[in-house]
Amino acid sequence: LPMSYTESIGSSNYNALQVSSQMRTHSGITTTLAYTWSKTLVTGCDGLFADCDIQDPYNLAGDRGPAAHDLTHIFSSSFVVPLPFGAGRRFDASNKVVNQIIGNWQFNGIVSLDSGRRYDVHTDTVISNTNNVDGTERVNVVGDPYAGGTKIHPLNKNAFEDPDSFTFGTMGRNSLRADWNKNLDLSIFRSFSITES
């Protein structure tokens, strides 16, 4: 009787340095800074929305490389600034109604930066005729992938070509990186005091 055999061959390594700092002033301003430097190497599955295929099943070392979710640099910062208006603040209106309207506001922000996702360029597996129909076939790199790149067209398409028949592509796994992700969130909060009376 035929028997099926399954073996787990995927592996991953993650190393990181994490630094963070928090500060609070007597006026209520709070800031937080955090930075992570890291590297994630994988063979096999890459994470969410990534396939688990490899290019050459007879050379797993050739498919070991940065994970698609590898972010070398991650920086985040947040701040909370109570606005100086209202009772007991720098700009006290000396009027209970006015202080109630202008008081208890705060301005908040979160800044997030990271060095962009990893990816590579694939071609049709049928072209190279490697019989890796369910796998991945990466292209050959024949030039600088970023030469002449712009924000709209970041890659130089002339830097890639299909591999020769019966060969695998020379591009390393996830050897390219997308542009930095940059995000800024701002908000204004108003606090209300509620008592049983």
Coordinates of N, CA, C and O in Angstrom, one line a residue:
L1 N 0.8 -1.2 0.0 CA 0.0 0.0 0.0 C 0.9 1.2 0.0 O 1.9 1.3 0.7
P2 N 0.5 2.3 -0.8 CA 1.3 3.5 -0.8 C 1.1 4.2 0.6 O 0.1 4.2 1.2
M3 N 2.2 4.8 1.0 CA 2.2 5.5 2.3 C 2.6 7.0 2.0 O 3.4 7.3 1.1
S4 N 2.0 7.9 2.7 CA 2.4 9.3 2.6 C 3.3 9.7 3.8 O 3.1 9.2 4.9
Y5 N 4.2 10.6 3.5 CA 5.1 11.0 4.5 C 5.2 12.5 4.5 O 5.4 13.1 3.4
T6 N 5.1 13.1 5.6 CA 5.2 14.6 5.7 C 6.2 14.9 6.7 O 6.3 14.4 7.8
E7 N 7.1 15.9 6.3 CA 8.1 16.4 7.2 C 8.1 17.9 7.3 O 8.0 18.5 6.2
S8 N 8.3 18.4 8.4 CA 8.3 19.8 8.6 C 9.8 20.3 8.4 O 10.7 19.9 9.0
I9 N 9.9 21.1 7.3 CA 11.3 21.6 7.0 C 11.5 23.1 7.1 O 12.5 23.6 6.9
G10 N 10.4 23.8 7.6 CA 10.5 25.2 7.7 C 11.2 25.6 9.0 O 11.2 24.8 10.0
S11 N 11.9 26.7 9.0 CA 12.5 27.2 10.2 C 12.6 28.7 10.2 O 12.5 29.3 9.1
S12 N 12.8 29.3 11.3 CA 12.9 30.8 11.4 C 13.8 31.2 12.6 O 13.8 30.5 13.6
N13 N 14.4 32.3 12.5 CA 15.2 32.9 13.5 C 14.9 34.4 13.6 O 14.8 35.1 12.6
Y14 N 14.7 34.9 14.9 CA 14.4 36.3 15.1 C 15.4 36.8 16.1 O 15.5 36.2 17.2
N15 N 16.1 37.9 15.8 CA 17.0 38.5 16.8 C 16.7 40.0 16.8 O 16.4 40.6 15.7
A16 N 16.7 40.6 18.0 CA 16.3 42.1 18.0 C 16.9 42.8 19.2 O 17.3 42.1 20.2
L17 N 17.0 44.1 19.1 CA 17.4 45.0 20.1 C 16.3 45.9 20.3 O 15.9 46.6 19.3
Q18 N 15.7 46.1 21.5 CA 14.6 47.0 21.8 C 15.0 48.0 22.8 O 15.6 47.6 23.9
V19 N 14.7 49.2 22.6 CA 15.0 50.3 23.5 C 13.7 51.2 23.6 O 13.1 51.5 22.6
S20 N 13.4 51.6 24.8 CA 12.2 52.5 25.0 C 12.5 53.4 26.2 O 13.3 53.1 27.0
S21 N 11.8 54.5 26.1 CA 11.9 55.5 27.1 C 10.6 56.2 27.3 O 9.8 56.5 26.4
Q22 N 10.3 56.6 28.6 CA 9.0 57.3 28.9 C 9.3 58.5 29.8 O 10.2 58.3 30.7
M23 N 8.7 59.6 29.6 CA 8.9 60.8 30.4 C 7.6 61.5 30.7 O 6.7 61.5 29.8
R24 N 7.5 62.0 31.9 CA 6.3 62.7 32.3 C 6.7 64.0 33.1 O 7.5 63.9 34.0
T25 N 6.2 65.1 32.6 CA 6.6 66.4 33.3 C 5.6 66.8 34.3 O 4.5 66.2 34.4
H26 N 6.0 67.7 35.2 CA 5.1 68.2 36.2 C 3.8 68.8 35.7 O 2.8 68.9 36.3
S27 N 3.9 69.3 34.4 CA 2.7 69.9 33.8 C 1.7 68.9 33.2 O 0.7 69.2 32.6
G28 N 2.1 67.6 33.2 CA 1.3 66.5 32.7 C 1.6 66.0 31.3 O 0.9 65.1 30.8
I29 N 2.6 66.6 30.7 CA 3.0 66.2 29.4 C 3.7 64.8 29.5 O 4.6 64.6 30.3
T30 N 3.2 63.9 28.7 CA 3.8 62.5 28.7 C 4.3 62.2 27.3 O 3.6 62.4 26.3
T31 N 5.5 61.7 27.2 CA 6.1 61.2 25.9 C 6.6 59.8 26.1 O 7.1 59.4 27.1
T32 N 6.5 59.1 25.0 CA 7.1 57.7 24.9 C 7.9 57.6 23.6 O 7.4 58.0 22.6
L33 N 9.1 57.0 23.7 CA 9.9 56.7 22.5 C 10.2 55.2 22.5 O 10.5 54.7 23.6
A34 N 10.1 54.6 21.4 CA 10.5 53.2 21.3 C 11.2 52.9 20.0 O 10.7 53.4 18.9
Y35 N 12.2 52.1 20.0 CA 13.0 51.7 18.8 C 13.3 50.2 18.8 O 13.7 49.7 19.9
T36 N 13.1 49.5 17.7 CA 13.5 48.1 17.6 C 14.4 48.0 16.4 O 14.0 48.4 15.3
W37 N 15.5 47.3 16.5 CA 16.3 46.9 15.4 C 16.3 45.4 15.4 O 16.5 44.7 16.5
S38 N 15.9 44.8 14.3 CA 15.7 43.3 14.3 C 16.0 42.7 12.9 O 16.1 43.4 11.9
K39 N 16.1 41.4 12.9 CA 16.3 40.6 11.7 C 15.6 39.3 11.9 O 15.7 38.6 12.9
T40 N 14.7 38.9 10.8 CA 14.0 37.7 10.8 C 14.4 36.9 9.6 O 14.2 37.4 8.5
L41 N 15.0 35.7 9.8 CA 15.4 34.8 8.6 C 14.5 33.6 8.7 O 14.2 33.1 9.7
V42 N 14.0 33.2 7.5 CA 13.1 32.0 7.4 C 13.5 31.1 6.2 O 14.1 31.5 5.3
T43 N 13.0 29.9 6.4 CA 13.0 28.9 5.3 C 11.6 28.3 5.4 O 11.2 27.8 6.4
G44 N 10.9 28.4 4.3 CA 9.5 27.9 4.3 C 8.5 29.0 4.3 O 8.6 30.0 3.6
C45 N 7.5 28.9 5.2 CA 6.4 29.9 5.2 C 6.9 31.2 5.7 O 7.8 31.3 6.5
D46 N 6.3 32.2 5.2 CA 6.7 33.6 5.5 C 5.9 34.4 6.4 O 6.2 35.5 6.8
G47 N 4.7 33.9 6.7 CA 3.8 34.7 7.5 C 2.5 35.0 6.8 O 2.2 34.5 5.8
L48 N 1.7 35.9 7.4 CA 0.4 36.2 6.8 C 0.5 36.7 5.4 O 1.3 37.5 5.0
F49 N -0.4 36.2 4.5 CA -0.5 36.5 3.1 C 0.7 36.2 2.3 O 0.9 36.7 1.2
A50 N 1.5 35.3 2.8 CA 2.7 34.8 2.1 C 2.6 33.4 1.8 O 2.0 32.6 2.6
D51 N 3.1 32.9 0.6 CA 3.0 31.5 0.3 C 4.1 30.7 1.1 O 5.0 31.3 1.6
C52 N 4.0 29.4 1.0 CA 4.9 28.5 1.7 C 5.8 27.8 0.7 O 6.4 26.8 1.0
D53 N 5.7 28.2 -0.6 CA 6.5 27.5 -1.6 C 7.9 27.9 -1.6 O 8.3 29.0 -1.3
I54 N 8.8 27.0 -2.0 CA 10.2 27.3 -2.2 C 10.6 27.1 -3.6 O 9.9 26.4 -4.4
Q55 N 11.7 27.7 -4.0 CA 12.0 27.6 -5.5 C 12.7 26.3 -5.8 O 12.3 25.7 -6.8
D56 N 13.6 25.9 -5.1 CA 14.3 24.6 -5.4 C 14.3 23.7 -4.2 O 15.0 23.9 -3.2
P57 N 13.4 22.7 -4.2 CA 13.2 21.8 -3.1 C 14.4 21.0 -2.7 O 14.5 20.4 -1.7
Y58 N 15.4 20.9 -3.6 CA 16.7 20.2 -3.4 C 17.8 21.1 -2.8 O 18.9 20.6 -2.6
N59 N 17.5 22.4 -2.7 CA 18.5 23.3 -2.1 C 17.8 24.3 -1.2 O 17.5 25.4 -1.5
L60 N 17.4 23.8 0.0 CA 16.7 24.6 0.9 C 17.5 25.8 1.4 O 16.9 26.9 1.7
A61 N 18.8 25.7 1.4 CA 19.6 26.8 1.8 C 19.5 28.0 0.9 O 19.6 29.2 1.3
G62 N 19.2 27.7 -0.4 CA 19.0 28.8 -1.4 C 17.8 29.5 -1.2 O 17.6 30.6 -1.7
D63 N 16.8 29.0 -0.4 CA 15.6 29.6 -0.1 C 15.5 30.2 1.3 O 14.5 30.6 1.8
R64 N 16.6 30.2 2.0 CA 16.7 30.8 3.3 C 17.0 32.3 3.1 O 17.9 32.7 2.4
G65 N 16.2 33.2 3.7 CA 16.4 34.6 3.6 C 15.5 35.4 4.5 O 14.8 34.8 5.3
P66 N 15.5 36.7 4.3 CA 14.7 37.5 5.2 C 13.2 37.2 5.0 O 12.8 36.9 3.9
A67 N 12.5 37.2 6.1 CA 11.0 37.0 6.0 C 10.3 38.2 5.4 O 10.8 39.3 5.4
A68 N 9.2 37.9 4.8 CA 8.4 39.0 4.2 C 8.0 40.1 5.3 O 7.8 41.3 5.0
H69 N 7.9 39.6 6.5 CA 7.5 40.6 7.6 C 8.7 41.1 8.3 O 8.5 41.8 9.4
D70 N 9.9 40.9 7.8 CA 11.1 41.4 8.4 C 11.2 43.0 8.3 O 11.1 43.5 7.2
L71 N 11.2 43.7 9.4 CA 11.3 45.1 9.5 C 12.6 45.4 10.3 O 12.5 45.3 11.5
T72 N 13.6 45.9 9.6 CA 14.9 46.1 10.3 C 14.8 47.2 11.3 O 15.2 47.1 12.5
H73 N 14.1 48.3 11.0 CA 14.0 49.4 11.9 C 12.5 49.7 12.1 O 11.7 49.9 11.2
I74 N 12.2 49.8 13.4 CA 10.8 50.2 13.8 C 10.9 51.3 14.9 O 11.6 51.1 15.9
F75 N 10.4 52.4 14.6 CA 10.4 53.6 15.5 C 9.0 54.0 15.8 O 8.2 54.2 14.9
S76 N 8.7 54.3 17.1 CA 7.4 54.8 17.4 C 7.5 55.8 18.5 O 8.4 55.7 19.4
S77 N 6.7 56.8 18.5 CA 6.7 57.8 19.5 C 5.3 58.3 19.8 O 4.5 58.4 18.8
S78 N 5.0 58.6 21.0 CA 3.6 59.1 21.3 C 3.8 60.3 22.3 O 4.7 60.3 23.1
F79 N 2.8 61.1 22.3 CA 2.8 62.2 23.3 C 1.4 62.6 23.7 O 0.4 62.4 22.9
V80 N 1.2 63.1 24.9 CA 0.0 63.6 25.4 C 0.3 64.9 26.0 O 1.1 65.0 26.9
V81 N -0.4 66.0 25.6 CA -0.2 67.3 26.0 C -1.5 67.9 26.6 O -2.4 68.3 25.8
P82 N -1.6 68.0 27.9 CA -2.8 68.7 28.4 C -2.8 70.2 28.1 O -1.8 70.8 28.3
L83 N -3.8 70.7 27.5 CA -3.9 72.1 27.1 C -4.0 73.0 28.3 O -4.8 72.7 29.2
P84 N -3.3 74.1 28.4 CA -3.2 74.9 29.6 C -4.4 75.9 29.8 O -4.2 77.1 30.1
F85 N -5.6 75.4 29.6 CA -6.8 76.2 29.8 C -7.7 75.6 30.8 O -7.8 74.4 31.0
G86 N -8.4 76.5 31.6 CA -9.4 76.1 32.6 C -8.9 76.3 34.0 O -7.8 76.8 34.2
A87 N -9.7 75.8 34.9 CA -9.4 76.1 36.3 C -8.1 75.4 36.8 O -7.9 74.2 36.4
G88 N -7.3 76.2 37.5 CA -6.0 75.7 37.9 C -4.9 75.6 36.9 O -3.8 75.1 37.2
R89 N -5.2 76.0 35.7 CA -4.2 76.0 34.6 C -3.7 77.4 34.4 O -4.1 78.4 35.0
R90 N -2.7 77.5 33.5 CA -2.0 78.8 33.2 C -3.0 79.8 32.7 O -2.9 81.0 33.1
F91 N -4.0 79.4 31.9 CA -5.0 80.3 31.4 C -6.3 80.1 32.0 O -7.2 79.4 31.4
D92 N -6.4 80.5 33.3 CA -7.6 80.3 34.1 C -8.5 81.5 33.8 O -8.1 82.7 34.0
A93 N -9.8 81.3 33.3 CA -10.7 82.4 32.9 C -11.3 83.0 34.2 O -12.0 84.0 34.0
S94 N -11.1 82.5 35.4 CA -11.8 83.0 36.6 C -13.3 83.0 36.5 O -13.9 83.9 37.1
N95 N -13.8 82.2 35.6 CA -15.3 82.1 35.4 C -15.6 80.6 35.3 O -15.1 79.9 34.4
K96 N -16.5 80.1 36.2 CA -16.7 78.7 36.3 C -17.3 78.1 35.0 O -16.9 77.1 34.5
V97 N -18.2 78.9 34.3 CA -18.8 78.4 33.1 C -17.8 78.4 32.0 O -17.7 77.4 31.2
V98 N -17.0 79.4 31.8 CA -16.0 79.5 30.8 C -14.9 78.4 31.0 O -14.5 77.7 30.1
N99 N -14.5 78.3 32.3 CA -13.5 77.2 32.6 C -14.0 75.8 32.2 O -13.2 75.0 31.8
Q100 N -15.3 75.7 32.5 CA -15.9 74.3 32.1 C -15.8 74.1 30.6 O -15.7 72.9 30.2
I101 N -16.0 75.1 29.8 CA -16.0 75.0 28.4 C -14.6 74.8 27.8 O -14.3 73.9 27.0
I102 N -13.6 75.6 28.3 CA -12.3 75.6 27.7 C -11.3 74.6 28.5 O -10.2 74.4 28.0
G103 N -11.7 74.1 29.6 CA -10.8 73.2 30.4 C -10.9 71.7 30.0 O -11.8 71.3 29.3
N104 N -10.0 71.0 30.5 CA -9.9 69.5 30.4 C -9.7 69.0 29.0 O -10.2 67.9 28.6
W105 N -9.0 69.8 28.2 CA -8.7 69.3 26.8 C -7.3 68.8 26.8 O -6.4 69.4 27.5
Q106 N -7.0 67.9 25.9 CA -5.6 67.4 25.7 C -5.4 67.1 24.2 O -6.3 66.7 23.5
F107 N -4.1 67.3 23.8 CA -3.7 67.0 22.4 C -2.8 65.8 22.4 O -1.9 65.7 23.2
N108 N -3.1 64.9 21.5 CA -2.3 63.6 21.5 C -1.8 63.3 20.1 O -2.4 63.7 19.1
G109 N -0.7 62.5 20.1 CA -0.2 62.1 18.8 C 0.6 60.8 18.9 O 1.2 60.5 19.9
I110 N 0.6 60.1 17.8 CA 1.4 58.9 17.7 C 2.1 58.9 16.3 O 1.5 59.1 15.3
V111 N 3.4 58.7 16.3 CA 4.2 58.7 15.1 C 4.8 57.3 15.0 O 5.4 56.7 15.9
S112 N 4.6 56.6 13.8 CA 5.2 55.3 13.6 C 6.0 55.3 12.3 O 5.5 55.8 11.2
L113 N 7.2 54.7 12.3 CA 8.0 54.6 11.1 C 8.6 53.2 11.1 O 9.0 52.7 12.2
D114 N 8.6 52.6 9.9 CA 9.4 51.3 9.8 C 10.0 51.2 8.4 O 9.5 51.9 7.5
S115 N 11.0 50.3 8.3 CA 11.8 50.3 7.1 C 11.2 49.6 5.9 O 11.9 49.3 5.0
G116 N 9.9 49.3 5.9 CA 9.3 48.7 4.7 C 9.4 47.2 4.6 O 10.3 46.6 5.1
R117 N 8.4 46.6 4.0 CA 8.3 45.2 3.8 C 9.3 44.6 2.8 O 9.7 45.3 1.9
R118 N 9.6 43.3 3.0 CA 10.5 42.6 2.1 C 9.7 42.0 1.0 O 8.5 41.6 1.2
Y119 N 10.3 41.8 -0.2 CA 9.6 41.1 -1.3 C 10.7 40.7 -2.3 O 11.8 41.1 -2.3
D120 N 10.2 39.9 -3.3 CA 11.1 39.6 -4.4 C 10.2 39.5 -5.7 O 9.0 39.7 -5.6
V121 N 10.8 39.3 -6.8 CA 10.1 39.3 -8.1 C 10.1 37.9 -8.6 O 11.1 37.2 -8.7
H122 N 8.9 37.4 -9.0 CA 8.7 36.1 -9.5 C 8.4 36.1 -11.0 O 8.0 37.1 -11.5
T123 N 8.6 34.9 -11.6 CA 8.2 34.8 -13.0 C 7.4 33.5 -13.1 O 7.2 32.7 -12.1
D124 N 6.8 33.2 -14.2 CA 6.0 32.0 -14.5 C 6.9 30.7 -14.3 O 7.9 30.6 -15.0
T125 N 6.4 29.8 -13.5 CA 7.2 28.6 -13.3 C 7.3 27.7 -14.5 O 8.3 26.9 -14.7
V126 N 6.4 27.9 -15.5 CA 6.4 27.1 -16.7 C 7.6 27.5 -17.6 O 8.1 26.7 -18.3
I127 N 7.9 28.8 -17.6 CA 8.9 29.3 -18.5 C 10.3 28.6 -18.4 O 10.9 28.2 -19.3
S128 N 10.7 28.4 -17.1 CA 12.0 27.8 -16.9 C 12.0 26.3 -17.0 O 13.1 25.7 -17.0
N129 N 10.8 25.7 -17.1 CA 10.7 24.3 -17.3 C 11.5 23.4 -16.2 O 12.2 22.5 -16.5
T130 N 11.3 23.9 -14.9 CA 12.0 23.2 -13.8 C 11.1 22.1 -13.2 O 11.5 21.5 -12.2
N131 N 9.9 22.0 -13.7 CA 8.9 21.1 -13.1 C 8.5 21.5 -11.7 O 8.1 20.6 -10.9
N132 N 8.6 22.7 -11.3 CA 8.2 23.2 -10.0 C 6.9 24.0 -10.2 O 6.8 25.2 -9.8
V133 N 5.9 23.3 -10.7 CA 4.6 23.9 -11.0 C 3.9 24.5 -9.8 O 3.4 25.6 -9.9
D134 N 4.0 23.9 -8.7 CA 3.4 24.4 -7.5 C 4.3 25.3 -6.6 O 3.9 25.7 -5.5
G135 N 5.5 25.5 -7.1 CA 6.5 26.3 -6.3 C 6.6 27.7 -6.8 O 5.7 28.3 -7.4
T136 N 7.7 28.3 -6.5 CA 8.0 29.7 -6.8 C 9.2 29.7 -7.7 O 10.2 28.9 -7.6
E137 N 9.2 30.6 -8.7 CA 10.3 30.8 -9.6 C 10.7 32.2 -9.6 O 9.9 33.1 -10.0
R138 N 11.9 32.5 -9.0 CA 12.3 33.9 -9.0 C 13.1 34.2 -10.2 O 13.6 33.3 -10.9
V139 N 13.2 35.5 -10.6 CA 13.9 36.0 -11.8 C 15.4 36.0 -11.6 O 15.9 35.9 -10.4
N140 N 16.2 36.2 -12.6 CA 17.6 36.5 -12.6 C 17.8 38.0 -12.4 O 17.0 38.8 -13.0
V141 N 18.7 38.4 -11.6 CA 19.0 39.8 -11.4 C 20.2 40.1 -12.3 O 21.3 39.5 -12.2
V142 N 20.1 41.0 -13.3 CA 21.1 41.4 -14.3 C 21.5 42.8 -14.2 O 22.3 43.3 -15.0
G143 N 21.0 43.6 -13.2 CA 21.4 45.0 -13.1 C 20.9 45.5 -11.7 O 20.5 44.7 -10.8
D144 N 21.0 46.8 -11.5 CA 20.6 47.4 -10.3 C 19.1 47.6 -10.2 O 18.5 48.3 -11.0
P145 N 18.4 46.8 -9.3 CA 16.9 46.9 -9.3 C 16.4 48.3 -9.0 O 15.2 48.6 -9.4
Y146 N 17.2 49.2 -8.4 CA 16.7 50.5 -8.0 C 17.1 51.6 -9.0 O 16.8 52.8 -8.7
A147 N 17.9 51.3 -10.0 CA 18.5 52.3 -10.9 C 17.3 53.1 -11.6 O 16.5 52.5 -12.2
G148 N 17.3 54.4 -11.4 CA 16.3 55.2 -12.1 C 14.9 55.1 -11.4 O 13.9 55.5 -12.0
G149 N 14.8 54.5 -10.3 CA 13.5 54.3 -9.6 C 12.9 55.6 -9.2 O 13.6 56.6 -8.8
T150 N 11.5 55.7 -9.2 CA 10.8 56.8 -8.7 C 9.8 56.3 -7.7 O 9.6 55.1 -7.5
K151 N 9.1 57.3 -7.1 CA 8.0 56.9 -6.1 C 6.9 56.0 -6.8 O 6.4 55.1 -6.2
I152 N 6.6 56.4 -8.0 CA 5.5 55.6 -8.7 C 6.0 54.3 -9.3 O 5.4 53.3 -9.2
H153 N 7.2 54.3 -9.8 CA 7.9 53.1 -10.4 C 9.2 52.9 -9.7 O 10.3 53.3 -10.2
P154 N 9.2 52.3 -8.5 CA 10.5 52.2 -7.7 C 11.5 51.2 -8.3 O 12.7 51.3 -8.0
L155 N 11.1 50.3 -9.2 CA 12.0 49.3 -9.7 C 12.4 49.5 -11.1 O 11.6 50.0 -11.9
N156 N 13.6 49.1 -11.5 CA 14.1 49.1 -12.8 C 13.8 47.8 -13.4 O 14.5 46.8 -13.1
K157 N 12.8 47.7 -14.3 CA 12.3 46.4 -14.8 C 13.4 45.8 -15.7 O 13.4 44.6 -15.9
N158 N 14.3 46.6 -16.2 CA 15.4 46.0 -17.1 C 16.5 45.3 -16.2 O 17.4 44.7 -16.8
A159 N 16.4 45.3 -14.9 CA 17.3 44.6 -14.1 C 17.0 43.2 -13.9 O 17.7 42.5 -13.2
F160 N 15.8 42.7 -14.4 CA 15.4 41.4 -14.2 C 15.1 40.7 -15.6 O 14.7 41.3 -16.6
E161 N 15.4 39.4 -15.6 CA 15.1 38.6 -16.8 C 14.7 37.2 -16.4 O 15.1 36.7 -15.3
D162 N 14.0 36.5 -17.2 CA 13.6 35.1 -16.9 C 14.8 34.2 -16.9 O 15.8 34.4 -17.7
P163 N 14.9 33.2 -16.0 CA 16.0 32.3 -16.0 C 16.0 31.4 -17.3 O 15.0 31.2 -18.0
D164 N 17.2 30.9 -17.7 CA 17.2 29.9 -18.8 C 16.4 28.7 -18.4 O 16.2 28.4 -17.3
S165 N 16.1 27.9 -19.5 CA 15.4 26.7 -19.3 C 16.1 25.8 -18.4 O 17.4 25.7 -18.4
F166 N 15.4 25.1 -17.5 CA 16.0 24.1 -16.6 C 16.9 24.7 -15.5 O 17.7 24.0 -14.9
T167 N 16.7 26.0 -15.2 CA 17.5 26.6 -14.2 C 16.5 27.4 -13.3 O 15.4 27.8 -13.7
F168 N 17.0 27.7 -12.1 CA 16.3 28.5 -11.1 C 16.8 30.0 -11.2 O 18.0 30.2 -11.5
G169 N 16.0 30.9 -10.8 CA 16.4 32.3 -10.8 C 17.5 32.6 -9.7 O 17.6 31.9 -8.7
T170 N 18.3 33.6 -10.0 CA 19.4 34.0 -9.1 C 19.0 35.0 -8.0 O 19.8 35.2 -7.1
M171 N 17.8 35.5 -8.1 CA 17.4 36.5 -7.1 C 17.2 35.8 -5.7 O 16.6 34.8 -5.6
G172 N 17.7 36.4 -4.7 CA 17.6 35.9 -3.3 C 16.2 36.1 -2.8 O 15.5 37.0 -3.2
R173 N 15.8 35.2 -1.9 CA 14.5 35.3 -1.3 C 14.3 36.7 -0.6 O 15.1 37.1 0.3
N174 N 13.2 37.4 -0.9 CA 12.9 38.7 -0.2 C 14.1 39.6 -0.2 O 14.3 40.2 0.8
S175 N 14.8 39.7 -1.3 CA 16.0 40.5 -1.3 C 15.7 42.0 -1.6 O 16.6 42.8 -1.5
L176 N 14.5 42.4 -1.9 CA 14.1 43.8 -2.1 C 13.3 44.3 -1.0 O 12.7 43.5 -0.2
R177 N 13.3 45.6 -0.8 CA 12.5 46.2 0.3 C 11.7 47.4 -0.2 O 12.2 48.2 -1.0
A178 N 10.4 47.4 0.2 CA 9.5 48.5 -0.1 C 10.0 49.8 0.6 O 10.8 49.7 1.5
D179 N 9.4 50.9 0.2 CA 9.7 52.2 0.8 C 9.2 52.2 2.3 O 8.4 51.4 2.7
W180 N 9.8 53.1 3.1 CA 9.4 53.2 4.5 C 8.0 53.4 4.7 O 7.4 54.2 3.9
N181 N 7.4 52.8 5.7 CA 6.0 53.1 6.1 C 6.1 54.3 7.1 O 6.9 54.3 8.0
K182 N 5.2 55.3 6.9 CA 5.2 56.5 7.8 C 3.8 56.8 8.1 O 2.9 56.8 7.3
N183 N 3.5 56.9 9.4 CA 2.2 57.2 9.9 C 2.1 58.1 11.0 O 3.0 58.1 11.9
L184 N 1.2 59.1 11.0 CA 1.0 60.1 12.0 C -0.5 60.1 12.4 O -1.3 60.4 11.5
D185 N -0.8 59.9 13.6 CA -2.2 60.0 14.1 C -2.2 61.1 15.2 O -1.4 61.2 16.1
L186 N -3.2 62.0 15.0 CA -3.4 63.1 15.9 C -4.8 63.1 16.4 O -5.7 62.7 15.7
S187 N -5.0 63.5 17.7 CA -6.3 63.6 18.3 C -6.4 64.6 19.3 O -5.4 65.1 19.9
I188 N -7.6 65.1 19.6 CA -7.9 66.0 20.7 C -9.0 65.4 21.5 O -10.0 64.9 21.0
F189 N -8.7 65.2 22.9 CA -9.6 64.6 23.8 C -10.2 65.7 24.7 O -9.5 66.6 25.1
R190 N -11.4 65.4 25.2 CA -12.0 66.3 26.2 C -12.5 65.4 27.3 O -13.2 64.4 27.1
S191 N -12.0 65.7 28.6 CA -12.4 64.9 29.7 C -13.6 65.5 30.4 O -13.7 66.8 30.6
F192 N -14.5 64.7 30.9 CA -15.7 65.2 31.6 C -15.7 64.6 33.0 O -15.6 63.4 33.1
S193 N -16.0 65.4 34.0 CA -16.1 64.9 35.4 C -17.6 64.5 35.6 O -18.5 65.4 35.4
I194 N -17.9 63.3 36.1 CA -19.3 62.9 36.3 C -19.3 62.5 37.8 O -18.5 61.6 38.3
T195 N -20.3 63.1 38.6 CA -20.4 62.7 40.0 C -21.9 62.3 40.2 O -22.8 62.5 39.3
E196 N -22.1 61.6 41.3 CA -23.5 61.2 41.6 C -24.5 62.3 41.9 O -25.7 62.2 41.7
S197 N -23.9 63.5 42.2 CA -24.8 64.6 42.5 C -25.1 65.4 41.2 O -25.9 66.3 41.2

